[in-house]
CSV table of C-alpha atoms in Angstrom, one decimal:
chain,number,residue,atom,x,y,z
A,238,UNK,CA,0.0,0.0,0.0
A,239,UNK,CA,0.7,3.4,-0.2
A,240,UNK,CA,0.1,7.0,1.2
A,241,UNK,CA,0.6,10.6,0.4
A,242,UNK,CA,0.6,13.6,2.6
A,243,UNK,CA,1.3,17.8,2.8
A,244,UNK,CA,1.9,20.3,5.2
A,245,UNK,CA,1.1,23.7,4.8
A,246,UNK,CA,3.6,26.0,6.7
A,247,UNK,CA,3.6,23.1,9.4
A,248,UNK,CA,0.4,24.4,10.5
A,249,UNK,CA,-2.2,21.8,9.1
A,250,UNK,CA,-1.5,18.4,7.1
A,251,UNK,CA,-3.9,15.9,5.2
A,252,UNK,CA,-3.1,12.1,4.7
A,253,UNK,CA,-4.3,10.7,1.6
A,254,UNK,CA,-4.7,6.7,1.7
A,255,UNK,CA,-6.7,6.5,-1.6
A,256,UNK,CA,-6.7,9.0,-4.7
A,257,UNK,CA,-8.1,12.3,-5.1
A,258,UNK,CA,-8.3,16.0,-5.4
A,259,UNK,CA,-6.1,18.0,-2.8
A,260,UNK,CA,-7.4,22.1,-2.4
A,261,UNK,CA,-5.5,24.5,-1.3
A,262,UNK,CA,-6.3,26.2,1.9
A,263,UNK,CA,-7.2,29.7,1.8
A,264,UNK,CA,-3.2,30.8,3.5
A,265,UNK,CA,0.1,29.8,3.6
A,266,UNK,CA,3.4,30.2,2.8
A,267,UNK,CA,5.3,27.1,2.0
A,268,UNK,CA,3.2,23.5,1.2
A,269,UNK,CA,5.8,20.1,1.9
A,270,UNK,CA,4.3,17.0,-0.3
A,271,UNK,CA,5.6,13.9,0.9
A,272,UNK,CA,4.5,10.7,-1.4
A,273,UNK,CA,5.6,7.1,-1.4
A,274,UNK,CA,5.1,4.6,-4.3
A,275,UNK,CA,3.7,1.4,-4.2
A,276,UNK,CA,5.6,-2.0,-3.1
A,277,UNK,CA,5.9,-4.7,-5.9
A,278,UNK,CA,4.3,-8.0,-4.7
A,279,UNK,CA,7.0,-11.5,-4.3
A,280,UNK,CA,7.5,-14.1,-7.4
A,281,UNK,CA,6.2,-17.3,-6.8
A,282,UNK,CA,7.2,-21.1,-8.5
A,283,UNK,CA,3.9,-23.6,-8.6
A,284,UNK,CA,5.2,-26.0,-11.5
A,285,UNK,CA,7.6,-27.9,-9.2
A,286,UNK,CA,8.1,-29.0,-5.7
A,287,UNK,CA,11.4,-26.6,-5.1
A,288,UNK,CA,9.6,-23.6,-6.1
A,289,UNK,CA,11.0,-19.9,-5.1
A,290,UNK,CA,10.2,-17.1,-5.3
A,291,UNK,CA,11.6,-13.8,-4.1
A,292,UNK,CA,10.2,-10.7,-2.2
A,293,UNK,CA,8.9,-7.5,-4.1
A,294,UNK,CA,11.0,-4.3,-4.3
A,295,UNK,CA,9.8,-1.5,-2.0
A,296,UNK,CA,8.0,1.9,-3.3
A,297,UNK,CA,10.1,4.9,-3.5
A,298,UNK,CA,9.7,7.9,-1.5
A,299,UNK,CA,9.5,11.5,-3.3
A,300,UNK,CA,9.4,15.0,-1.2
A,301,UNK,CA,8.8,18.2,-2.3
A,302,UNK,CA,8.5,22.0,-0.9
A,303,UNK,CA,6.3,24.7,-3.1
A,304,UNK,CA,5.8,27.7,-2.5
A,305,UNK,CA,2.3,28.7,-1.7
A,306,UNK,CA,1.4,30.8,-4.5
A,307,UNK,CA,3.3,28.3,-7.3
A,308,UNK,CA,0.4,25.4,-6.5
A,309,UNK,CA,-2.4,25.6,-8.1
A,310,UNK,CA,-5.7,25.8,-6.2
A,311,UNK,CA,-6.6,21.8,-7.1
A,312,UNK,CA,-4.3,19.2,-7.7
A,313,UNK,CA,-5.3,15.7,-8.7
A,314,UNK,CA,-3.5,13.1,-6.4
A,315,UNK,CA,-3.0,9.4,-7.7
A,316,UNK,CA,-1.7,6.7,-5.1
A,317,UNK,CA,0.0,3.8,-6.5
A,318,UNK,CA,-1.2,0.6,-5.7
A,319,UNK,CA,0.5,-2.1,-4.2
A,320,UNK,CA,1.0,-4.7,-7.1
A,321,UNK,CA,-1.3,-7.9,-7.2
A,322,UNK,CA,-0.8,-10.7,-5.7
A,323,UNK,CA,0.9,-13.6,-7.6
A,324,UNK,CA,-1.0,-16.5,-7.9
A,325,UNK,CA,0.1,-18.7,-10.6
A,326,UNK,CA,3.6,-19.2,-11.4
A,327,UNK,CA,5.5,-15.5,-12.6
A,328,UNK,CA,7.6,-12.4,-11.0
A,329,UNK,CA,5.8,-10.3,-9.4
A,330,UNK,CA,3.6,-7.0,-10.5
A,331,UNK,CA,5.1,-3.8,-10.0
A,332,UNK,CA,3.8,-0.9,-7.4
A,333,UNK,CA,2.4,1.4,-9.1
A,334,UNK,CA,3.2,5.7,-8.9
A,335,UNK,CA,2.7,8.0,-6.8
A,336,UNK,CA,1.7,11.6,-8.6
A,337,UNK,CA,1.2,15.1,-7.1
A,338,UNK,CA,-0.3,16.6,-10.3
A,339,UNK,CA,2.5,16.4,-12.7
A,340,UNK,CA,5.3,18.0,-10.2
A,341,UNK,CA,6.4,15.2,-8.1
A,342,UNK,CA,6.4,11.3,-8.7
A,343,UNK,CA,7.3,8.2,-6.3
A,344,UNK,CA,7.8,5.4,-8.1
A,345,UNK,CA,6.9,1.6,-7.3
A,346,UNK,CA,9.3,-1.0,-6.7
A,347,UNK,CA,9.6,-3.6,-8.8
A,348,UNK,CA,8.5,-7.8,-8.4
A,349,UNK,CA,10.2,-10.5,-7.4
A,350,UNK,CA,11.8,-13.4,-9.3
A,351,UNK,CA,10.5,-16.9,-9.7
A,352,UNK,CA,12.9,-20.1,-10.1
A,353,UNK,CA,12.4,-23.9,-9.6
A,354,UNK,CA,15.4,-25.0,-7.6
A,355,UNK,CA,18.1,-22.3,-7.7
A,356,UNK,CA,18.2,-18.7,-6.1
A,357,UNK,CA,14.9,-16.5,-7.1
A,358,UNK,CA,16.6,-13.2,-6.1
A,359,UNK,CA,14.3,-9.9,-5.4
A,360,UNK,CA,12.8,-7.1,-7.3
A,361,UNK,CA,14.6,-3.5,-7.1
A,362,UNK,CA,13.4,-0.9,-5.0
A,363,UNK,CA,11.7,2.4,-6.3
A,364,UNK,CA,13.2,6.0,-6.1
A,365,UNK,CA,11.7,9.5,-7.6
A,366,UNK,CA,13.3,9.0,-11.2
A,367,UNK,CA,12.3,5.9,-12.0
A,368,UNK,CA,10.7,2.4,-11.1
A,369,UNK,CA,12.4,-0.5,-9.4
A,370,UNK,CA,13.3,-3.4,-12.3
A,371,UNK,CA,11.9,-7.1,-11.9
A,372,UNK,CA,13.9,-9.5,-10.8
A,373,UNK,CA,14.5,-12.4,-13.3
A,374,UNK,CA,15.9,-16.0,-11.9
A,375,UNK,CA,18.5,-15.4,-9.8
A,376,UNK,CA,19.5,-11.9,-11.0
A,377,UNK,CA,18.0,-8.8,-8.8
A,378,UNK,CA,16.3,-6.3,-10.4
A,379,UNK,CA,17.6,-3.0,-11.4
A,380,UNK,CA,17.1,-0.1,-8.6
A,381,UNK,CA,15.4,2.5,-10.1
A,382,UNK,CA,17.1,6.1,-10.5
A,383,UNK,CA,19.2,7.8,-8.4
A,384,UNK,CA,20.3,4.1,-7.6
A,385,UNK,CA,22.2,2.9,-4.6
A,386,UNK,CA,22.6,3.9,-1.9
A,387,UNK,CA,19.2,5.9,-2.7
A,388,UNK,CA,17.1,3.2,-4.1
A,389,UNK,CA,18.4,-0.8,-3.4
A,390,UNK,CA,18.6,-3.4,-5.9
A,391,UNK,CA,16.9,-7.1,-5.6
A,392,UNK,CA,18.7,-9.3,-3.6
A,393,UNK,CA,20.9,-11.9,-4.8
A,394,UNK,CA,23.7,-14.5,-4.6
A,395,UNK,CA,26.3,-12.2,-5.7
A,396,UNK,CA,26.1,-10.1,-2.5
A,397,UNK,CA,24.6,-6.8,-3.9
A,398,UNK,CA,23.3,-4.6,-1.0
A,399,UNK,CA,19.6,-4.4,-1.2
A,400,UNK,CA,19.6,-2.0,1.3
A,401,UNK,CA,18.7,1.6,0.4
A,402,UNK,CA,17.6,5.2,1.8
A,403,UNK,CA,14.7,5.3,-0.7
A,404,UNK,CA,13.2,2.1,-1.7
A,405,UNK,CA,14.6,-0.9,-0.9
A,406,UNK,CA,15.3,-3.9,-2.6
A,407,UNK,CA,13.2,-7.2,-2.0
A,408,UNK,CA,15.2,-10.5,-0.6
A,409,UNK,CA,15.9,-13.9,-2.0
A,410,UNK,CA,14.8,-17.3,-1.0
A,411,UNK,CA,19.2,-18.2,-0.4
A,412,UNK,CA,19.4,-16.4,2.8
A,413,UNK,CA,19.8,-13.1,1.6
A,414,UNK,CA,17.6,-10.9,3.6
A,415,UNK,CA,15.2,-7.9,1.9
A,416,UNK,CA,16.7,-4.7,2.2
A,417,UNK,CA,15.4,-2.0,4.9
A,418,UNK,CA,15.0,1.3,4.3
A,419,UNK,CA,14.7,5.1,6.1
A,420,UNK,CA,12.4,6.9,4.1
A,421,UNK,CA,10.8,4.7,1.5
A,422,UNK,CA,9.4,1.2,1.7
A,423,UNK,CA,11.5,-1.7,2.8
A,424,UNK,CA,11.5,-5.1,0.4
A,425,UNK,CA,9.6,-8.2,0.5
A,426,UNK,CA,11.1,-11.4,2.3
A,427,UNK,CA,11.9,-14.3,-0.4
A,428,UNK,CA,10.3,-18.0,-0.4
A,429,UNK,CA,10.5,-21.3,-0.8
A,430,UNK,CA,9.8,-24.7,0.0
A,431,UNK,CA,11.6,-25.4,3.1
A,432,UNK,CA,11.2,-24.0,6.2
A,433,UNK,CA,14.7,-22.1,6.5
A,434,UNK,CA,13.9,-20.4,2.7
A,435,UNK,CA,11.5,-18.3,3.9
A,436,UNK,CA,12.5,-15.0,4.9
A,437,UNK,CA,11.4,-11.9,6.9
A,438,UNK,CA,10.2,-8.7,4.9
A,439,UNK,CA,13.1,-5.8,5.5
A,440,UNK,CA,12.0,-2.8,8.0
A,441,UNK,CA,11.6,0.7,6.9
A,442,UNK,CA,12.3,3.9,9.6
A,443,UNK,CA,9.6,6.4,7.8
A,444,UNK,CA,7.7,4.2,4.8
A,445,UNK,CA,6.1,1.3,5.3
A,446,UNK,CA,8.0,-2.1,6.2
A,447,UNK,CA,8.3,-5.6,3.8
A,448,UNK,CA,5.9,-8.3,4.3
A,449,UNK,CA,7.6,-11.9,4.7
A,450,UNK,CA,8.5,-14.9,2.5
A,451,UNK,CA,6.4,-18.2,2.9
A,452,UNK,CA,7.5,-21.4,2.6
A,453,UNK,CA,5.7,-24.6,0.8
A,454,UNK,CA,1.9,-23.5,0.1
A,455,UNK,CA,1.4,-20.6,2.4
A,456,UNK,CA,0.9,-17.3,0.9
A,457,UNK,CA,3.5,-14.9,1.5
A,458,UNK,CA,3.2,-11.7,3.7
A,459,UNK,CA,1.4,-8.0,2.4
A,460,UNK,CA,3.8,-5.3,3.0
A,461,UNK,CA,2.5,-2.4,5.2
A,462,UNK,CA,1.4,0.9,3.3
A,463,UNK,CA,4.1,3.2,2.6
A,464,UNK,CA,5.3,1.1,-0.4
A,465,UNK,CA,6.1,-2.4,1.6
A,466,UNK,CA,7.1,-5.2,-1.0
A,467,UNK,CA,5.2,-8.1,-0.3
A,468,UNK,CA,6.6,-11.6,0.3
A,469,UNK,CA,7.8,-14.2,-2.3
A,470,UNK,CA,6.5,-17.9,-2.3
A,471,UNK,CA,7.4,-21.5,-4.0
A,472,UNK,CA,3.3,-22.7,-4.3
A,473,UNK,CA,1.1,-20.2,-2.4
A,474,UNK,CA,0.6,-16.7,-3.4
A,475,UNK,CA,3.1,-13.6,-3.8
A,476,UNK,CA,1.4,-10.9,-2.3
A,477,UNK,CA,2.1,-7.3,-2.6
């Protein structure tokens, strides 16, 4: 899930869960938007016993000041989505953006790999350029722009560093953990079929944290709003 919010001269502020139309109040000086983009849901494997599947890159966090007389008096507001939950085998579906108008983007993070027995490594985190890249087998997926350490790629075998100050990359199934994050969402834990290949969703200090891996048939974890990547699986379902 994800949220957006302003402050107007730190005097009043509005949360916005769902999209819609923000108006600007009758004063003010300066008007802070703060908006995070959606977390990518986990990959999941069905077509064979081993199945992985690894967690979802976390939503990227975006912040703006305006000046009060630069905004216009109505701005469309559009919250990105967490993606959908994987249920058949596939990588998982990208968060979607974050808009303020036209002036400020967050971008989604991007899904997780799927693999039979090997490494499924995690999708890429989100930042305010660009979208997190899907993870594909055991390669992470590309961070999206400014990349690290702003936004974190997927998790892999080689020992890239998912974590990231925007949005985080999401974790393999091989004991590499999701990435945390400070201001944008933390990744998605990976899964599999064993027991010790399911792992925990990463933590984020401001955005919203990364939902966990499941192992065998059990559906893997949502990640909290604020752009959470949700959990990989080997046979249940990815969610975001």
């Amino acid at each position: 899930g994800t949220y957006f919010q302003n402050g107007v001269a730190a005097a009043s502020s509005t949360t916005y869960n769902s999209s819609g139309t923000w108006i600007k109040p009758t004063f003010g000086t300066r008007i802070l938007v703060q908006a995070w983009g959606g977390g990518a849901s986990g990959g999941k494997n069905s077509t064979v016993t081993d199945g992985r599947g690894g967690g979802g890159g976390g939503g990227g966090y975006a912040e703006r000041w305006f000046n009060f007389h630069d905004v216009a008096g109505s701005v469309t507001i559009t919250i990105g989505a967490g993606g959908a939950s994987v249920t058949s085998t596939g990588v998982g579906n990208v968060g979607g953006n974050t808009t303020f108008g036209s002036t400020l983007t967050a971008y989604g993070g991007g899904g997780g790999a799927h693999a039979n027995s090997t490494n499924a490594a995690g999708g890429g985190g989100g930042s305010y350029l660009s979208a997190g890249g899907a993870g594909s087998g055991a390669t992470g997926g590309t961070a999206g722009s400014p990349t690290a350490p702003i936004a974190g790629v997927g998790a892999n075998l080689s020992g890239d560093i998912a974590h990231a100050v925007l949005g985080a990359g999401g974790g393999s199934d091989a004991g590499v953990n999701a990435g945390n994050s400070y201001y944008g969402g933390a990744g998605g834990g990976g899964g599999g079929n064993a027991g010790n290949e399911a792992r925990a969703g990463g933590t984020s200090i401001l955005g919203g944290n990364g939902g966990a891996g499941a192992a065998g048939a059990s559906n893997g974890t949502a990640g909290s709003a604020g752009g959470g990547g949700g959990g990989g699986v080997g046979n249940g379902s990815g969610n975001s």
